[in-house]
PDB file of C-alpha atoms in Angstrom:
ATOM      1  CA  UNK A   1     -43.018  27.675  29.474  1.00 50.00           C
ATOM      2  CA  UNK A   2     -43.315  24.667  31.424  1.00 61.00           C
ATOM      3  CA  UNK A   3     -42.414  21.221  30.920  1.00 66.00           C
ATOM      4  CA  UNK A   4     -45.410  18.526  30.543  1.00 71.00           C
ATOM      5  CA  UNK A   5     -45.137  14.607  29.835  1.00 62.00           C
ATOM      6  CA  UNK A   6     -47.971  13.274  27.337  1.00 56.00           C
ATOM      7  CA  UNK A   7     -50.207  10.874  28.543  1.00 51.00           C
ATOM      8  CA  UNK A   8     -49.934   7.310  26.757  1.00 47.00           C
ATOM      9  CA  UNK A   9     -53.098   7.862  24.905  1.00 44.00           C
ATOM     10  CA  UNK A  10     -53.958  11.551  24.696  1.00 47.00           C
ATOM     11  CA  UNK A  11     -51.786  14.600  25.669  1.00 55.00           C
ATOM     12  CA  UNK A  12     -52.950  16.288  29.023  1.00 60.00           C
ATOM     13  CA  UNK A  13     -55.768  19.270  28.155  1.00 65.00           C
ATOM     14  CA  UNK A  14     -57.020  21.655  30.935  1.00 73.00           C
ATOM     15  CA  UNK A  15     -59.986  24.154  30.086  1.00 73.00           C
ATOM     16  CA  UNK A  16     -60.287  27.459  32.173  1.00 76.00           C
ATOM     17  CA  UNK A  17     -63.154  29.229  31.283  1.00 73.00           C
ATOM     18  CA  UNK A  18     -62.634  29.792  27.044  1.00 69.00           C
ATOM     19  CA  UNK A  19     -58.745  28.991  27.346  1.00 76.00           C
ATOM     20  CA  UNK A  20     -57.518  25.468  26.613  1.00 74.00           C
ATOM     21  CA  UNK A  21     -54.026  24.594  27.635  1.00 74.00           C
ATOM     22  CA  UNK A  22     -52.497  21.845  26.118  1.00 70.00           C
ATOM     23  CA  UNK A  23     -49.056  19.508  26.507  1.00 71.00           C
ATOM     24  CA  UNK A  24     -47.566  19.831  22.991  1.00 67.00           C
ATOM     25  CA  UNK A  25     -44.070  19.035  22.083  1.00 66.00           C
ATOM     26  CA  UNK A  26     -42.879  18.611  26.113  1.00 71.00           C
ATOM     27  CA  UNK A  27     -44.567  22.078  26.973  1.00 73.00           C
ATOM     28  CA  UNK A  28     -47.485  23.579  28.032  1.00 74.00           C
ATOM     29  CA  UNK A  29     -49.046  25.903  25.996  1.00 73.00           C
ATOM     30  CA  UNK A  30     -52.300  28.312  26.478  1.00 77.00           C
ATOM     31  CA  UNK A  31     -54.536  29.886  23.869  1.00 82.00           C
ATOM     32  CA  UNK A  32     -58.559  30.151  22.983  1.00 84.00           C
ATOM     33  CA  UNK A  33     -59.905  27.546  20.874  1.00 86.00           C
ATOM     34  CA  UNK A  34     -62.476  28.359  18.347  1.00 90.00           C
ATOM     35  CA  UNK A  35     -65.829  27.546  18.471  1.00 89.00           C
ATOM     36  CA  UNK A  36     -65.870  25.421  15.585  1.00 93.00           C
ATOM     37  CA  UNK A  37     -63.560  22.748  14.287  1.00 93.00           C
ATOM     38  CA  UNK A  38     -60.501  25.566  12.751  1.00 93.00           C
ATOM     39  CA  UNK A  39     -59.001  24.522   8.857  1.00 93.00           C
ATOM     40  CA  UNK A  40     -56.357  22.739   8.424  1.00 92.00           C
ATOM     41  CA  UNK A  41     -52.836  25.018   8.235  1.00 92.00           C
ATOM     42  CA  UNK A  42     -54.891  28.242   8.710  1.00 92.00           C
ATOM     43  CA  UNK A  43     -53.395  30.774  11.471  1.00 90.00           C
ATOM     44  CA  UNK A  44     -54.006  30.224  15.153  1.00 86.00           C
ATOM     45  CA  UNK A  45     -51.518  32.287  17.007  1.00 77.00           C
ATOM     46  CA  UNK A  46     -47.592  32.366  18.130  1.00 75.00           C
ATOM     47  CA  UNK A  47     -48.114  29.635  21.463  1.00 76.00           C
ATOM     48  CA  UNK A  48     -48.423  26.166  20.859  1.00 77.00           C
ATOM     49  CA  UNK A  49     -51.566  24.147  22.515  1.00 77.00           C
ATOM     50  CA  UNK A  50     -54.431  21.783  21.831  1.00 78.00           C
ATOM     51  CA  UNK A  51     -58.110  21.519  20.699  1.00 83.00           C
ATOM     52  CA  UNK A  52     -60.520  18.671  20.344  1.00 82.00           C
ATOM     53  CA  UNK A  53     -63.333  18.844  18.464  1.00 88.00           C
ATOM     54  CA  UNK A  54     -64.574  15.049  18.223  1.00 85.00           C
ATOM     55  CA  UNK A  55     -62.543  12.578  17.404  1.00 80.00           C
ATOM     56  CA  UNK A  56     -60.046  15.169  15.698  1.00 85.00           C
ATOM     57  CA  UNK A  57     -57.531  16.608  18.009  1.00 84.00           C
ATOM     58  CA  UNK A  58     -56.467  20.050  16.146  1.00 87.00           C
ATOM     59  CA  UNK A  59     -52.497  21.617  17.456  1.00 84.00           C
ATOM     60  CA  UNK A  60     -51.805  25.320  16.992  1.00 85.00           C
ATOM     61  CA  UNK A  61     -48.014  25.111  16.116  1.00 80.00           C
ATOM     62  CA  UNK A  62     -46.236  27.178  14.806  1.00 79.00           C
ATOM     63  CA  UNK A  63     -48.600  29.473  14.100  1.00 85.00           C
ATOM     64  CA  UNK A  64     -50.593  27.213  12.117  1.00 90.00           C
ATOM     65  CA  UNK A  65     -53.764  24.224  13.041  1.00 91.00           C
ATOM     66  CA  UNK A  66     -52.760  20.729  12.135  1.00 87.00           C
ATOM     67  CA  UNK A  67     -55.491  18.641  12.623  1.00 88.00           C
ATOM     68  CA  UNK A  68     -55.972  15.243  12.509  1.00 83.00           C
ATOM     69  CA  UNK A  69     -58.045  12.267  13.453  1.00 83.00           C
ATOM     70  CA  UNK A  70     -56.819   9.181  14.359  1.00 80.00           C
ATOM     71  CA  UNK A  71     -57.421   5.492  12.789  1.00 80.00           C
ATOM     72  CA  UNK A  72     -56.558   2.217  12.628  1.00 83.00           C
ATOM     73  CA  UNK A  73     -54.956   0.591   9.602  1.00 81.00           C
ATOM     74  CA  UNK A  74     -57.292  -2.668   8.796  1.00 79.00           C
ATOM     75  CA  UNK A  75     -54.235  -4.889   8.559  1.00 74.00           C
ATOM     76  CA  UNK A  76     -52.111  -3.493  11.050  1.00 72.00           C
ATOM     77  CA  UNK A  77     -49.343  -0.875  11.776  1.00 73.00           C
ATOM     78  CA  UNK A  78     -46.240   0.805   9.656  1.00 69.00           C
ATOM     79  CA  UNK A  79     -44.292   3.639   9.659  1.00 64.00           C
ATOM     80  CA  UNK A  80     -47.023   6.632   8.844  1.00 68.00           C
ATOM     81  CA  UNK A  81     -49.373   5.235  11.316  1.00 74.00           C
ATOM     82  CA  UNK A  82     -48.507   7.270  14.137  1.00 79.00           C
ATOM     83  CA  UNK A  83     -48.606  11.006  13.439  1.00 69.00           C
ATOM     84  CA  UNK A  84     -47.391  11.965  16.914  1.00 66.00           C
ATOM     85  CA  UNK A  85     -50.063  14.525  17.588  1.00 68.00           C
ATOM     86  CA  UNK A  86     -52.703  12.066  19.391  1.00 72.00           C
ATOM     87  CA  UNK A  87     -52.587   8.970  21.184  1.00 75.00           C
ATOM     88  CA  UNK A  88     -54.549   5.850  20.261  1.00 80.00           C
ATOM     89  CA  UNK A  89     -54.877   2.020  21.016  1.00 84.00           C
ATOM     90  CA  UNK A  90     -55.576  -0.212  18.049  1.00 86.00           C
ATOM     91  CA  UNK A  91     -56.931  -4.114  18.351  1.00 88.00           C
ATOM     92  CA  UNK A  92     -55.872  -6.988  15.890  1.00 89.00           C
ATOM     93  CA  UNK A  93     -58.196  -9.649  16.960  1.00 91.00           C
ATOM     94  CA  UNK A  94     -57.067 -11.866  14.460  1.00 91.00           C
ATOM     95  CA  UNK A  95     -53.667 -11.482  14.306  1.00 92.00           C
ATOM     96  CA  UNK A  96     -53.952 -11.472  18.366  1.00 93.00           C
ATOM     97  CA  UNK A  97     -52.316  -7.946  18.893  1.00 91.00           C
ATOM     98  CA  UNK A  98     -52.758  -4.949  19.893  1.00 89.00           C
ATOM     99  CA  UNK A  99     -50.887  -1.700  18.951  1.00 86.00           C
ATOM    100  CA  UNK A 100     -51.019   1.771  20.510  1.00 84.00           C
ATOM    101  CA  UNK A 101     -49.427   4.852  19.517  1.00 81.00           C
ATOM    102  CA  UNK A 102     -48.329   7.380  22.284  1.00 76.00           C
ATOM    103  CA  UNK A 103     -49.182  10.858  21.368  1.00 70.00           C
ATOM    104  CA  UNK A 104     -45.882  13.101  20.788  1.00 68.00           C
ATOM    105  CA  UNK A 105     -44.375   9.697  19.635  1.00 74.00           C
ATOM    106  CA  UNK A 106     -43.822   9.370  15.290  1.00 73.00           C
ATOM    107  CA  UNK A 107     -43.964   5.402  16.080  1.00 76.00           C
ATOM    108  CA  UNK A 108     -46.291   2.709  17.690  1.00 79.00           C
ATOM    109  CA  UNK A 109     -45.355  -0.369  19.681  1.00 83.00           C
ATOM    110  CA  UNK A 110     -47.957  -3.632  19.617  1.00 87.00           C
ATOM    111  CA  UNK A 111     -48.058  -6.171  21.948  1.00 89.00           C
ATOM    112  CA  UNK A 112     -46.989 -10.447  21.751  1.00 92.00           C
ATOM    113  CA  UNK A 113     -49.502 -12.424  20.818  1.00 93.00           C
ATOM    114  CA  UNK A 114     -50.197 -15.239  23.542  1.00 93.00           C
ATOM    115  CA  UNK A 115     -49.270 -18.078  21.939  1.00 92.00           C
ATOM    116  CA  UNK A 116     -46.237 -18.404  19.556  1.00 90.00           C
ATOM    117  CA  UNK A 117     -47.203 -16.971  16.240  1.00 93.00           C
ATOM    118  CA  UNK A 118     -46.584 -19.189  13.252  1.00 91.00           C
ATOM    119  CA  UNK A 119     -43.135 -18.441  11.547  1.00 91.00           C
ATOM    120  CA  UNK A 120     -43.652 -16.303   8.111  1.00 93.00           C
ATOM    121  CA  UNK A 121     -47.023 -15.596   9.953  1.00 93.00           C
ATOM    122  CA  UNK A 122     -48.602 -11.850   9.071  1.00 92.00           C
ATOM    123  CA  UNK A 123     -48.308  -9.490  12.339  1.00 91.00           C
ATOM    124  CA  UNK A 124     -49.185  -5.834  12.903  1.00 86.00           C
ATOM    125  CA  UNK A 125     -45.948  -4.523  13.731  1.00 78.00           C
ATOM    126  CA  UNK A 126     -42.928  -4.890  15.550  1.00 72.00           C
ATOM    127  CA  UNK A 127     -42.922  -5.143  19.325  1.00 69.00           C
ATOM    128  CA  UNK A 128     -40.519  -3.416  21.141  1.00 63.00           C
ATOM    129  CA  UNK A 129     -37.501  -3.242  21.877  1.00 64.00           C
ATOM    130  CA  UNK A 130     -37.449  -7.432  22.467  1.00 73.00           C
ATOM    131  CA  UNK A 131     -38.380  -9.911  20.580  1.00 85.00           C
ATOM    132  CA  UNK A 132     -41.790 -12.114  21.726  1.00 90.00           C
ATOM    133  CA  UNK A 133     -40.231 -14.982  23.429  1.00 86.00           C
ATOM    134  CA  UNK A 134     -41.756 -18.080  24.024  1.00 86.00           C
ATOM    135  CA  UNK A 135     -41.538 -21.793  25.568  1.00 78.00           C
ATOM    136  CA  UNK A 136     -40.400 -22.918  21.964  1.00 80.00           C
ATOM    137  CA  UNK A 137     -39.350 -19.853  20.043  1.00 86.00           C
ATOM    138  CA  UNK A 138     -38.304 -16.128  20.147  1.00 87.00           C
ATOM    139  CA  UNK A 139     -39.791 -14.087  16.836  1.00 91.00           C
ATOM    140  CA  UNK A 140     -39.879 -11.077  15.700  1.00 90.00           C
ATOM    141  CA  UNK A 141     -42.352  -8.881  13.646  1.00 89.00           C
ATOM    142  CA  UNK A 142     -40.326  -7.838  10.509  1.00 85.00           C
ATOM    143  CA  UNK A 143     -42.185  -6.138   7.171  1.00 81.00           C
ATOM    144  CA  UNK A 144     -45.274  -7.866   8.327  1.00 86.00           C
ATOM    145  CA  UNK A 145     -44.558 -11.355   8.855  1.00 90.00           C
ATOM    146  CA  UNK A 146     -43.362 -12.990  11.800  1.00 93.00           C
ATOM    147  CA  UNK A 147     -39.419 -14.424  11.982  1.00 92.00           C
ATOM    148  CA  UNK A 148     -39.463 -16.788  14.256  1.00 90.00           C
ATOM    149  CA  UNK A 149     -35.875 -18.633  15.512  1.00 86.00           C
ATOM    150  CA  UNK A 150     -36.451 -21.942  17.468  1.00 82.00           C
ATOM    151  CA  UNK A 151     -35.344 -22.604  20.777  1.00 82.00           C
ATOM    152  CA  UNK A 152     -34.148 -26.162  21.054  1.00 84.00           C
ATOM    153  CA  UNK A 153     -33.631 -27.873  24.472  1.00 88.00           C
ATOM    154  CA  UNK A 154     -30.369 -29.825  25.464  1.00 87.00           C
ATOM    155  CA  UNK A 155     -30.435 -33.462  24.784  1.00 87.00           C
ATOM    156  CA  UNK A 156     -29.453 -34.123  28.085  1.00 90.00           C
ATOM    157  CA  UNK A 157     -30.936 -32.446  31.332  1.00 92.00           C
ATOM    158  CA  UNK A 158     -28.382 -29.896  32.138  1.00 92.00           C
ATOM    159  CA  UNK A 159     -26.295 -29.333  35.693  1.00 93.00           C
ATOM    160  CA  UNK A 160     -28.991 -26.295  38.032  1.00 93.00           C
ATOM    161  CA  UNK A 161     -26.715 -23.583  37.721  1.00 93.00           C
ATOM    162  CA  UNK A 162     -25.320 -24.073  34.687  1.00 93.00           C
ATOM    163  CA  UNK A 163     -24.656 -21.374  31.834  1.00 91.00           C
ATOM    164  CA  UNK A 164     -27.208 -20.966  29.149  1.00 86.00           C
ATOM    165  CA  UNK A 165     -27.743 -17.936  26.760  1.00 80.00           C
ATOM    166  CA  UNK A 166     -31.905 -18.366  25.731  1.00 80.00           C
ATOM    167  CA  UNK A 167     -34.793 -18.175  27.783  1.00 81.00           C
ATOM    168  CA  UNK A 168     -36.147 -22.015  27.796  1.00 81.00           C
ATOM    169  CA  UNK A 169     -37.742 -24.499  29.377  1.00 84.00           C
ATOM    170  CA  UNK A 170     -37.556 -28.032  29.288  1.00 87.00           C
ATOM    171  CA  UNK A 171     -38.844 -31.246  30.627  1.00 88.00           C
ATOM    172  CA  UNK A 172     -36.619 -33.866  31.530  1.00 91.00           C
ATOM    173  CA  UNK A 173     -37.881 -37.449  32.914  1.00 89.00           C
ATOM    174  CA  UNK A 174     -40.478 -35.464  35.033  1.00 87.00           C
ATOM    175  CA  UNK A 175     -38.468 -32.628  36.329  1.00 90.00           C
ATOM    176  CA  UNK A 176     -38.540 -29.181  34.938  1.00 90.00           C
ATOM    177  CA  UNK A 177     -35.784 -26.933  34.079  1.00 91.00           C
ATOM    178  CA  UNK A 178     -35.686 -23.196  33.054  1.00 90.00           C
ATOM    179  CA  UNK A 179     -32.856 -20.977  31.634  1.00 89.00           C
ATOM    180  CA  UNK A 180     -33.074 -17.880  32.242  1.00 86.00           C
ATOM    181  CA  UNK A 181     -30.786 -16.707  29.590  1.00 82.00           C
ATOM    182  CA  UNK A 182     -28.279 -16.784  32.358  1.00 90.00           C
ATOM    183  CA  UNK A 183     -28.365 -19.924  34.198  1.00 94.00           C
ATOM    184  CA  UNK A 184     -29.956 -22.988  34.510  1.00 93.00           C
ATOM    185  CA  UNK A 185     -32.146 -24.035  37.425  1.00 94.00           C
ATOM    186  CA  UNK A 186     -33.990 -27.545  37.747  1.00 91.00           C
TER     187      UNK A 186
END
C-alpha cells in the first residue's frame, strides 16, 4: 500500500476504467464500485477504498460499506458532527462562522467571527487551537456559548519595547501602541 494525505474537504478518488481508488485511513486502496448505491455494513471486499454515489460517500473497510452523507447541524457543531469519512464546509450566517470538517478527521474546527462576539453569546464550536482574539477581548467557544476575557489597556501609555503578555492595542493622546504578547511598540 501506499501512503495518501486527504484533501481538506473530500479524500482524493481516481477512476480507471470500473476501478475506483480511494485515500482511506492514510492509504490508497483499489477495488470496483457497484453500480448502484451498496447497503450499509453489507460485504465489499478485503482492500479498503471509496465510492460516491451523490452526496453519500460509501468506504469499503474492513470488509464492510459504511456509508454516509454529510450535513450540517442547524445550530452549529459538536462532537458527532464529524464522522471522519467525508469532508464538508458548514456556514453559520448568523452566528458569523463557519465550520468545516476534514475528511479522515473525528472533529471539525470553525472559524472567528469578525467582530468580537458578545460574552455568553451562542457559537458553533470551538476554534482551534487559539482562542479568537480581538482589539478588546480574547474568547473562546465553550459548550456553545462564547467566554470571553477582556483585555484592558494600561492607564498610562507604556515605554516601545516594553514587556507585555496579551495581544492589545491602545490609543494614547493620538499615538498608537500594540503588544504583541511580547513587547510593546508605539
Amino acid at each position: 500500500m501506499f501512503a495518501c494525505s486527504p484533501g481538506p474537504f473530500a479524500s482524493p478518488q481516481c477512476e480507471y476504467g470500473n476501478v475506483t481508488c480511494g485515500c482511506v485511513n492514510s492509504n490508497w486502496g483499489c477495488g470496483i464500485c457497484p453500480a448502484a448505491h451498496p447497503q450499509q455494513g453489507t460485504v465489499c471486499g478485503n482492500t479498503n477504498f471509496e465510492c460516491r454515489y451523490g452526496d453519500d460517500t460509501c468506504e469499503c473497510t474492513g470488509g464492510l460499506w459504511n456509508c454516509v452523507t454529510p450535513s450540517c447541524p442547524p445550530m452549529g457543531f459538536d462532537i458527532r458532527t464529524c464522522d471522519g469519512l467525508v469532508g464538508f464546509t458548514c456556514g453559520y450566517p448568523a452566528l458569523d462562522q463557519t465550520c468545516s470538517c476534514l475528511a479522515g478527521f473525528p472533529i471539525g474546527t470553525c472559524s472567528c467571527p469578525l467582530a468580537a462576539p458578545s460574552d455568553g453569546g451562542a457559537c458553533a464550536w470551538p476554534t482551534s487551537p487559539n482562542p479568537c482574539s480581538y482589539d478588546t477581548a480574547d474568547c473562546i467557544c465553550n459548550g456553545g456559548r462564547w467566554q470571553c476575557q477582556m483585555k484592558a489597556c494600561p492607564a498610562a501609555k507604556p515605554a516601545a519595547g516594553s514587556a507585555c503578555t496579551q495581544v492589545l492595542s491602545c490609543m494614547y493622546s493620538g499615538t498608537y501602541c500594540a503588544c504583541d504578547g511580547v513587547t510593546w511598540s508605539c
